[in-house]
XYZ file of C-alpha atoms in Angstrom:
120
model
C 7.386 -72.994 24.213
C 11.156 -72.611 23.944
C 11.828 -75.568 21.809
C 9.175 -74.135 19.473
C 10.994 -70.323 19.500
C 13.042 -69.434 16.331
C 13.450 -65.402 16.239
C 14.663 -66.105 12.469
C 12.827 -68.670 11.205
C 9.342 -68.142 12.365
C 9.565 -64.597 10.416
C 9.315 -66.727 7.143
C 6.085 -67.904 8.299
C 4.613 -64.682 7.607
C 4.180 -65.428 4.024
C 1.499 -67.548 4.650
C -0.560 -64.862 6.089
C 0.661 -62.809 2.705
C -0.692 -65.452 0.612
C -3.765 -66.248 2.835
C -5.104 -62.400 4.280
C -3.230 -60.365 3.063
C -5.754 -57.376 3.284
C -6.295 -58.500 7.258
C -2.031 -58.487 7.606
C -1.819 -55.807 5.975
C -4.787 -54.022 8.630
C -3.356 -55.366 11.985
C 0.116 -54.114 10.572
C -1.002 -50.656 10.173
C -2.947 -50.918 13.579
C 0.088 -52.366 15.307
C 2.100 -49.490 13.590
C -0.130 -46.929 14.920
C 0.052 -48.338 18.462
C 3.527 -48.202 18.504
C 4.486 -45.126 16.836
C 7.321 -43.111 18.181
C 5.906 -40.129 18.905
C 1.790 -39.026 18.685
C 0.428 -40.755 21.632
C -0.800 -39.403 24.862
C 1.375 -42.450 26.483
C 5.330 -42.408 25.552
C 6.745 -45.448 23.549
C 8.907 -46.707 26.110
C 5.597 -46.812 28.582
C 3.907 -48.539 26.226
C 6.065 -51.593 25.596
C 6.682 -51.725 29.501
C 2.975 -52.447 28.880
C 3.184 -54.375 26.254
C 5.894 -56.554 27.300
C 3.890 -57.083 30.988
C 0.870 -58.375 28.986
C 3.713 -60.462 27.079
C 5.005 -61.594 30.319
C 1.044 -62.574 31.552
C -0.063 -64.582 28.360
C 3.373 -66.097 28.346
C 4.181 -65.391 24.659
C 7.788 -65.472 23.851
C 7.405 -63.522 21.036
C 5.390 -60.791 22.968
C 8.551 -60.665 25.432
C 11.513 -60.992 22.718
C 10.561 -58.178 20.862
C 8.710 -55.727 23.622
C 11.484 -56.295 26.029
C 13.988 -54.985 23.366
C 11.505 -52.090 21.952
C 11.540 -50.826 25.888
C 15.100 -50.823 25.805
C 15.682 -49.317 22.564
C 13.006 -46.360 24.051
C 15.062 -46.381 27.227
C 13.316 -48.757 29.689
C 16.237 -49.960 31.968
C 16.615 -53.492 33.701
C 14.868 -51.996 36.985
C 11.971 -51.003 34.410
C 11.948 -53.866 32.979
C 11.970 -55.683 36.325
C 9.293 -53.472 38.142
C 7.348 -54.249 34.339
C 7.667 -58.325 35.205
C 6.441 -57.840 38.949
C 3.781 -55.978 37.688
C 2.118 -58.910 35.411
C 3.287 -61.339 38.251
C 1.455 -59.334 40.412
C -2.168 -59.055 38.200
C -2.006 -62.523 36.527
C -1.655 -63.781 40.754
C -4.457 -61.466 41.568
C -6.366 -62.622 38.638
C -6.361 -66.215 40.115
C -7.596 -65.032 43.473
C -10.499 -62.851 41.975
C -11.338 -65.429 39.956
C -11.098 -67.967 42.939
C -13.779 -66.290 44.765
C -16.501 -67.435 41.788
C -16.081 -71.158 43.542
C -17.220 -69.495 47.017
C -19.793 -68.052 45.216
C -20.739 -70.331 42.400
C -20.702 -73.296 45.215
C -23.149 -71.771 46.669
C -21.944 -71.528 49.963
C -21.728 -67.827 51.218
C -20.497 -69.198 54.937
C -18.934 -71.332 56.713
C -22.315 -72.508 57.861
C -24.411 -72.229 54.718
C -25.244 -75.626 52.614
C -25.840 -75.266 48.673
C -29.008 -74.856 47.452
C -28.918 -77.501 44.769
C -27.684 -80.075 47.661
């Protein structure tokens, strides 16, 4: 995704969704806006784009991690912060593939090691 990643560049972009939606930009912005507000939240800003930039970190989307990983550090996330933040969505998007790996024990159809599939 690197080779596709231009911080400056890609902004332009944006007037395509100006021209196209404007009235849908102009809702998520106000949404996204209110999500991130400084202050008025039950959860602090810098908690929230620790959280933000984990789910950044699990979808793999540079952008997500560019600009949450500097929003937690302009709200005063540190580098341990932002490590323990990484290890977290290592941690759940791992999980996530053995949770999910249990649906072939059970979607096989075998529930032992002893058990045959009922379709076989």
């Amino acid at each position: 995704m690197s080779d596709f990643f231009d911080r400056e560049g890609d902004r332009a972009y944006t007037r395509d969704y100006k021209e196209t939606t404007p009235d849908v930009l102009a809702a998520f912005t106000a949404f996204n806006d209110t999500v991130f507000a400084p202050e008025g939240r039950e959860i602090p800003l810098k908690f929230r784009e620790l959280i933000a930039l984990a789910v950044g970190i699990t979808t793999q989307c540079t952008y997500c991690i560019d600009g949450h990983s500097q929003a937690a550090v302009r709200a005063g996330a540190t580098k341990a912060e932002l490590a323990e933040a990484a290890w977290v969505a290592t941690a759940i998007r791992a999980g996530g593939g053995f949770a999910h790996g249990r649906l072939a024990f059970k979607l096989s159809g075998i529930h032992d090691h002893d058990a045959v599939p009922a379709h076989v």
